[in-house]
Amino acid sequence: MKWGQPLSLTLLVFSTTLAKPGVKNIVLVEGVRTPFLLSGTTYADLMPHDLARAALQGLLHKTSLPKDAVDYIIYGTVIQEVKTSNVAREASLGAGFSDKIPSHTVTMACISSNVAMTTGVGLITAGQCDTIVAGGVEFMSDVPIRHSRKMRKTMLALNRAKTLGQRLSLIGSIRMAHLTPELPAVAEFSTAETMGHSADRLAAAFGVTRLEQDEFALRSHTLAKQAQDAGLLSDVISFKVPGRDTVAKDNGIRPSSMEQLAKLKPAFIKPHGTVTAANSSFLTDGASAVLIMSEEKALAMGYKPKAYLRDFVFVSQDPKDQLLLGPAYGTPKVLARAGLTMDDIDVFEFHEAFAGQIMANLKALDSDWFAQTYMGRKVKVGAPAMEKFNLWGGSLSLGHPFGATGCRLVTTVAHRLLKEGGQYGLVAACAAGGQGHAMVIEAYPQ
Amino acid sequence: MAGVRALGALSRITARRYVLSGKIVLNSFDLSFFLARTHVNYEVKEDVAVIRMNDPNSKVNTLSVRMQNEMIEVFNEVLANDAVHSAVLISSKPGCFIAGADINMIQACNTSEEVTKLSQEGQKMFERIEKSPKPIVAAINGSCLGGGLEFAIACQYRVATKSKKTVLGTPEVMLGLLPGAGGTQRLPKMVGIPGAFDMMLTGRNIKADKAKKMGLVHQLVDPLGPGLKSPEERTIEYLEEVAIQCARGIVHKKILLTKKKGMMQKVQDYVMGIAFVRQQIYKNVNGKVMKMSKGLYPAPLKIIESVKAGLEQGPDSGYLAEAQNFGKLAMTSESNALIGLYHGQVACKKNRFGVPERPVKNLAILGAGLMGAGIAQVTVDKGIHTVLKDTTVEGLSRGQQQVYKGLNDKIKKKAITSFERDSTLSSLTGQLDYSGFEKADMVIEAVFEDINIKHRVIKEVEAVIPPHCIFATNTSALPIKDIAAASMRPEKVIGMHYFSPVDKMQLLEIITTDKTSKDTTASAVAVGLKQGKVIIVVGDGPGFYTTRCLAPMLAEAVRVLQEGVNPKKLDALTTGFGFPVGAATLADEVGIDVAAHVAEDLGKAFGSRFGGGNVDVLKTMVERGFKGRKSGKGCYVYTPGLKSKDVNPDIDDLLEKFKLTPNPSVSSDSDVQYRLVSRFVNEAVMCLQEGILNGPVEGDIGAVFGLGFPPCLGGPFRFVDTFGADKLVEKMRRYEEVYGNHFTPCQLLLDHAKDSNKRFHK
């Protein structure tokens, strides 16, 4: 061992750990995802469960897991396809898992797959299960566009109409206004504000400039490109799309220049807003899956776990003015639970919904005033060091299939810990509804 | 402090600029000049001067003499500073840009010429702003009203926050005035003639997004949430940043001040360019104003006149007409009355009983009728948990539906979102029993007006409520001390007399007995203020203040009907005097049964003085089912869905039975009007004499806001001052000869008649 690499030496045997007496150690055995593609591209003709299926099959393939060795399957998704509302069940059946394995679907906006994972953690902790497959899927190439409420009402009444006369009179009552469809919007139900609009206000509230946002977006794309080229994104499986080519890479990574980015007009608040299409995450299709087990079981089955899943928190706040501040609230809380400080964390993976949202969260974490006024803390925890932060790109560049991002974050932390040789990693993400999540991940001693 | 800030701002200017413009260096040595400035200051941010207004002595900015003088100073400096290419005008106050001109400034004038001069000074100042070679951007957050709006529309560009507090408007008409600093001239050009008339004649507040649609502001800025500073502070900063960008954009021609006109705009401009069309509009508007104001309010007519002068004879005549009309209006008794009401209303929005020991967080309302549900509706959205209790499921669900509908209607007006409605309704609990009353801080009962029922209720409630809980009774006539007689703790009993419909009527009459504690009163006033009410606190007695004033007037109205004046004519006479609702319609609205009840009760309490018409007229009407609007028939017949109403045909025979022969010497239209009004006024003055009223201000406010006493007269007390107590007494003596003690003037009124120096209002 050379002196030039003392870090890996000390990290091989950690002196401390977050293991707690009497609490089962839960490990991440493997994590995979389909390539994340801009919606409307190669995946366009699929259905959501097809993507989830691909992720599940990829996981099976990578782990050589017997198809009946899983106790429970949980998936997260946001925009539901009505035909497959329990997408977890359809995908697990389609992926060839035993039909004896129960599966359910959870939803919590952009942290849906985080909920899927923590639900699994809960089931293992409670002694219900030992082996869980959790994942997430989002398919934005096709979304449920509905008839208007008036039209739906007429059509339902038509079902019940008994005579021809009744039917004709109902059909006759249809007006042009009935035909206007209802499109789903990425907007809060409670405030009717779109997320981009809220992000722009958030950036303004924290005084995040357009320049800072463009710089961060450029950083994300540049780092993602580097990671992709270096083959670091090993969680990506290749996927033969029926009737199309085999996809093996994310297609949203586009390192550009500051000049190019500066040319874009604001997308939400016009004309003086700062959030643009280029410094926001884009609509993405993709799915992810992870295998979570109790440490005992994993070892018994001969697996070499990648990481421990440790403390986690869910937080929520005002959906209007603090919609995207989940990481700022979640990070200090989960650190306190784990008894760690910012300095103890070696790897940060934050979900990048918008560059402005990330910058706002970093500023909030670094502000004593914010900590005191809104979080009831005496002092700030501080902002994460940028040299540890989202080093392989993030949602801005890799893409953000709402329901699938959480598993990508956790898997990336595990992979980065392995690659970079740190002990603790931290995942944090915001979600619609003013909610948020943070989780501490500990490297598995290699 | 402000002076220091100005110096600090100067010190930030780079040395290079000092060299470039020697003037600034010179000025900066003139310390007294800067230190003296307290209301307006500016800071130069590169090439943009940010002019900040902040009246250190008030919660709001007004265009006082001080503010104007300092503004002119600052403006001159900004113009003289070559480094500055544009300016932003902004207020440092979170909820207010400029709330208007300083009313005291106008009231301090003794002649119309003085006021005209004030107006012309304002016009001159804004003309300079309008013609400024350096573009000025008004950055509006909070109220931008009256003179504030006129200032803003003189600027070259306007940016406003989309905050709920941001409202623009010209409320001068509500003070019997007109926008006297160029408003009548600039508004028609900016928002079109119909839009300008609408704004100036109604005086209504316009929210930011509507203002953008109308073309009153150019750009909107969203209010911000928590960040590294408080949301209010950061929102103002953000507004300033955006306004600075706009100012630079205008200088660099990135923002064009002349907008391309759309097709609709071109058509509209063409149509408005036709003199005949304009004449039709003036005529139309004039007709509408005359119909609504009965010619009792001079301000709207003068507004039309000023707009017309500007459009038809050019700006010079227009501005002159505006200034002269402004001067004339300021000297009218109507304006004086309306300004008095404005001051009174401000006074009645304060709690003179101090801060209550325990704020009311849980309020229970007994009875889900029109009143109870109305009270729930104005309470539930103020952060107070509200229990609505009734005795039957049907009654309760009707009440709950009323609250729901009230909130739902606000969604239609875009005042709230459906989500806000739902979360507001989550603070409302409907129930049939007394569960949870142990947590109530206040109970308001709105059950049937019967002393026995009230006694039963008070006993039931006192068995379940905690010791600190206040028991408020919503009654329009029963003396509170009689109700409190059944209470174990009369110091916690108080009267809260709401007016129907509760969500529309601004007044709340709070009645204290000699046993009511001060803290109980403070708490009741605090709740009322939260509910958005204008509050008068009066002493206990039959009919308190409002009902007691109304009763003799209604008694007289019945007599007038008996004397053969039909309801339509009676209504015309009362509205012609300035009452917004005619006497016959009012009786229908209140309910003939209620009126009969009150007339009988008060008749017993006050004796023959409260006589006049025969109470049996009302009683017979009730017997025949003519209970007023609620029963579909009263003096009028009401058809659901129809706004117009016809006189109830059966009422003629009924009145025929009770027919009285009118005495021609006191039966002219004018005499009928004064018979009605003098009894009202005399009773009001008597309430002051007896100490029921705390002062004439509350008397005026109660009469105008609760009973619709003509606002142009400013209330009964101001009416006596303006009309002359001696003249009123003289009329009353004449009626007294015919009708006896119904018209005997009270002692206080006689005192005022004897000594013309005695006035209710200074």
PDB file of N, CA, C and O in Angstrom, chain A residues 325-350:
ATOM      1  N   LEU A 325     -38.333  22.796  -0.871  1.00  0.00           N
ATOM      2  CA  LEU A 325     -37.278  22.918   0.138  1.00  0.00           C
ATOM      3  C   LEU A 325     -37.069  21.636   0.956  1.00  0.00           C
ATOM      4  O   LEU A 325     -36.447  21.663   2.012  1.00  0.00           O
ATOM      5  N   GLY A 326     -37.592  20.513   0.464  1.00  0.00           N
ATOM      6  CA  GLY A 326     -37.463  19.244   1.182  1.00  0.00           C
ATOM      7  C   GLY A 326     -36.037  18.940   1.649  1.00  0.00           C
ATOM      8  O   GLY A 326     -35.827  18.612   2.819  1.00  0.00           O
ATOM      9  N   PRO A 327     -35.026  19.054   0.782  1.00  0.00           N
ATOM     10  CA  PRO A 327     -33.656  18.738   1.210  1.00  0.00           C
ATOM     11  C   PRO A 327     -33.180  19.632   2.355  1.00  0.00           C
ATOM     12  O   PRO A 327     -32.486  19.156   3.257  1.00  0.00           O
ATOM     13  N   ALA A 328     -33.563  20.906   2.325  1.00  0.00           N
ATOM     14  CA  ALA A 328     -33.121  21.825   3.380  1.00  0.00           C
ATOM     15  C   ALA A 328     -33.693  21.411   4.728  1.00  0.00           C
ATOM     16  O   ALA A 328     -33.041  21.554   5.765  1.00  0.00           O
ATOM     17  N   TYR A 329     -34.929  20.903   4.719  1.00  0.00           N
ATOM     18  CA  TYR A 329     -35.546  20.476   5.973  1.00  0.00           C
ATOM     19  C   TYR A 329     -35.104  19.064   6.356  1.00  0.00           C
ATOM     20  O   TYR A 329     -34.925  18.747   7.524  1.00  0.00           O
ATOM     21  N   GLY A 330     -34.956  18.195   5.335  1.00  0.00           N
ATOM     22  CA  GLY A 330     -34.675  16.789   5.612  1.00  0.00           C
ATOM     23  C   GLY A 330     -33.244  16.542   6.072  1.00  0.00           C
ATOM     24  O   GLY A 330     -33.002  15.726   6.964  1.00  0.00           O
ATOM     25  N   THR A 331     -32.298  17.260   5.458  1.00  0.00           N
ATOM     26  CA  THR A 331     -30.880  16.997   5.733  1.00  0.00           C
ATOM     27  C   THR A 331     -30.513  17.155   7.216  1.00  0.00           C
ATOM     28  O   THR A 331     -29.976  16.221   7.816  1.00  0.00           O
ATOM     29  N   PRO A 332     -30.805  18.307   7.830  1.00  0.00           N
ATOM     30  CA  PRO A 332     -30.422  18.446   9.244  1.00  0.00           C
ATOM     31  C   PRO A 332     -31.105  17.408  10.124  1.00  0.00           C
ATOM     32  O   PRO A 332     -30.522  16.907  11.087  1.00  0.00           O
ATOM     33  N   LYS A 333     -32.346  17.082   9.739  1.00  0.00           N
ATOM     34  CA  LYS A 333     -33.126  16.172  10.559  1.00  0.00           C
ATOM     35  C   LYS A 333     -32.533  14.754  10.525  1.00  0.00           C
ATOM     36  O   LYS A 333     -32.411  14.095  11.563  1.00  0.00           O
ATOM     37  N   VAL A 334     -32.155  14.309   9.329  1.00  0.00           N
ATOM     38  CA  VAL A 334     -31.641  12.948   9.230  1.00  0.00           C
ATOM     39  C   VAL A 334     -30.241  12.867   9.832  1.00  0.00           C
ATOM     40  O   VAL A 334     -29.862  11.856  10.438  1.00  0.00           O
ATOM     41  N   LEU A 335     -29.467  13.955   9.697  1.00  0.00           N
ATOM     42  CA  LEU A 335     -28.130  13.970  10.309  1.00  0.00           C
ATOM     43  C   LEU A 335     -28.255  13.868  11.823  1.00  0.00           C
ATOM     44  O   LEU A 335     -27.503  13.137  12.479  1.00  0.00           O
ATOM     45  N   ALA A 336     -29.221  14.600  12.375  1.00  0.00           N
ATOM     46  CA  ALA A 336     -29.418  14.572  13.817  1.00  0.00           C
ATOM     47  C   ALA A 336     -29.807  13.166  14.270  1.00  0.00           C
ATOM     48  O   ALA A 336     -29.321  12.654  15.281  1.00  0.00           O
ATOM     49  N   ARG A 337     -30.674  12.527  13.508  1.00  0.00           N
ATOM     50  CA  ARG A 337     -31.103  11.159  13.832  1.00  0.00           C
ATOM     51  C   ARG A 337     -29.930  10.211  13.849  1.00  0.00           C
ATOM     52  O   ARG A 337     -29.827   9.319  14.689  1.00  0.00           O
ATOM     53  N   ALA A 338     -29.034  10.390  12.859  1.00  0.00           N
ATOM     54  CA  ALA A 338     -27.915   9.474  12.723  1.00  0.00           C
ATOM     55  C   ALA A 338     -26.749   9.885  13.617  1.00  0.00           C
ATOM     56  O   ALA A 338     -25.784   9.150  13.763  1.00  0.00           O
ATOM     57  N   GLY A 339     -26.835  11.077  14.196  1.00  0.00           N
ATOM     58  CA  GLY A 339     -25.746  11.559  15.025  1.00  0.00           C
ATOM     59  C   GLY A 339     -24.524  11.937  14.208  1.00  0.00           C
ATOM     60  O   GLY A 339     -23.391  11.803  14.663  1.00  0.00           O
ATOM     61  N   LEU A 340     -24.747  12.408  13.002  1.00  0.00           N
ATOM     62  CA  LEU A 340     -23.639  12.795  12.137  1.00  0.00           C
ATOM     63  C   LEU A 340     -23.648  14.306  11.885  1.00  0.00           C
ATOM     64  O   LEU A 340     -24.639  14.987  12.169  1.00  0.00           O
ATOM     65  N   THR A 341     -22.566  14.811  11.364  1.00  0.00           N
ATOM     66  CA  THR A 341     -22.516  16.197  10.918  1.00  0.00           C
ATOM     67  C   THR A 341     -22.285  16.202   9.414  1.00  0.00           C
ATOM     68  O   THR A 341     -21.991  15.162   8.824  1.00  0.00           O
ATOM     69  N   MET A 342     -22.390  17.392   8.824  1.00  0.00           N
ATOM     70  CA  MET A 342     -22.161  17.509   7.388  1.00  0.00           C
ATOM     71  C   MET A 342     -20.778  16.966   7.014  1.00  0.00           C
ATOM     72  O   MET A 342     -20.616  16.344   5.975  1.00  0.00           O
ATOM     73  N   ASP A 343     -19.806  17.223   7.885  1.00  0.00           N
ATOM     74  CA  ASP A 343     -18.431  16.810   7.572  1.00  0.00           C
ATOM     75  C   ASP A 343     -18.268  15.288   7.516  1.00  0.00           C
ATOM     76  O   ASP A 343     -17.352  14.781   6.880  1.00  0.00           O
ATOM     77  N   ASP A 344     -19.153  14.567   8.218  1.00  0.00           N
ATOM     78  CA  ASP A 344     -19.046  13.116   8.213  1.00  0.00           C
ATOM     79  C   ASP A 344     -19.471  12.506   6.880  1.00  0.00           C
ATOM     80  O   ASP A 344     -19.197  11.342   6.599  1.00  0.00           O
ATOM     81  N   ILE A 345     -20.198  13.282   6.096  1.00  0.00           N
ATOM     82  CA  ILE A 345     -20.745  12.730   4.847  1.00  0.00           C
ATOM     83  C   ILE A 345     -19.704  12.843   3.739  1.00  0.00           C
ATOM     84  O   ILE A 345     -19.128  13.899   3.516  1.00  0.00           O
ATOM     85  N   ASP A 346     -19.487  11.728   3.048  1.00  0.00           N
ATOM     86  CA  ASP A 346     -18.491  11.712   1.981  1.00  0.00           C
ATOM     87  C   ASP A 346     -19.119  11.875   0.610  1.00  0.00           C
ATOM     88  O   ASP A 346     -18.488  12.346  -0.322  1.00  0.00           O
ATOM     89  N   VAL A 347     -20.361  11.453   0.506  1.00  0.00           N
ATOM     90  CA  VAL A 347     -21.029  11.472  -0.793  1.00  0.00           C
ATOM     91  C   VAL A 347     -22.423  12.083  -0.645  1.00  0.00           C
ATOM     92  O   VAL A 347     -23.198  11.634   0.194  1.00  0.00           O
ATOM     93  N   PHE A 348     -22.685  13.119  -1.425  1.00  0.00           N
ATOM     94  CA  PHE A 348     -24.030  13.699  -1.434  1.00  0.00           C
ATOM     95  C   PHE A 348     -24.695  13.426  -2.770  1.00  0.00           C
ATOM     96  O   PHE A 348     -24.077  13.613  -3.823  1.00  0.00           O
ATOM     97  N   GLU A 349     -25.918  12.952  -2.722  1.00  0.00           N
ATOM     98  CA  GLU A 349     -26.717  12.857  -3.952  1.00  0.00           C
ATOM     99  C   GLU A 349     -28.051  13.534  -3.683  1.00  0.00           C
ATOM    100  O   GLU A 349     -28.907  13.005  -2.986  1.00  0.00           O
ATOM    101  N   PHE A 350     -28.210  14.743  -4.219  1.00  0.00           N
ATOM    102  CA  PHE A 350     -29.461  15.477  -4.067  1.00  0.00           C
ATOM    103  C   PHE A 350     -30.215  15.416  -5.387  1.00  0.00           C
ATOM    104  O   PHE A 350     -29.602  15.491  -6.450  1.00  0.00           O
TER     105      PHE A 350
END
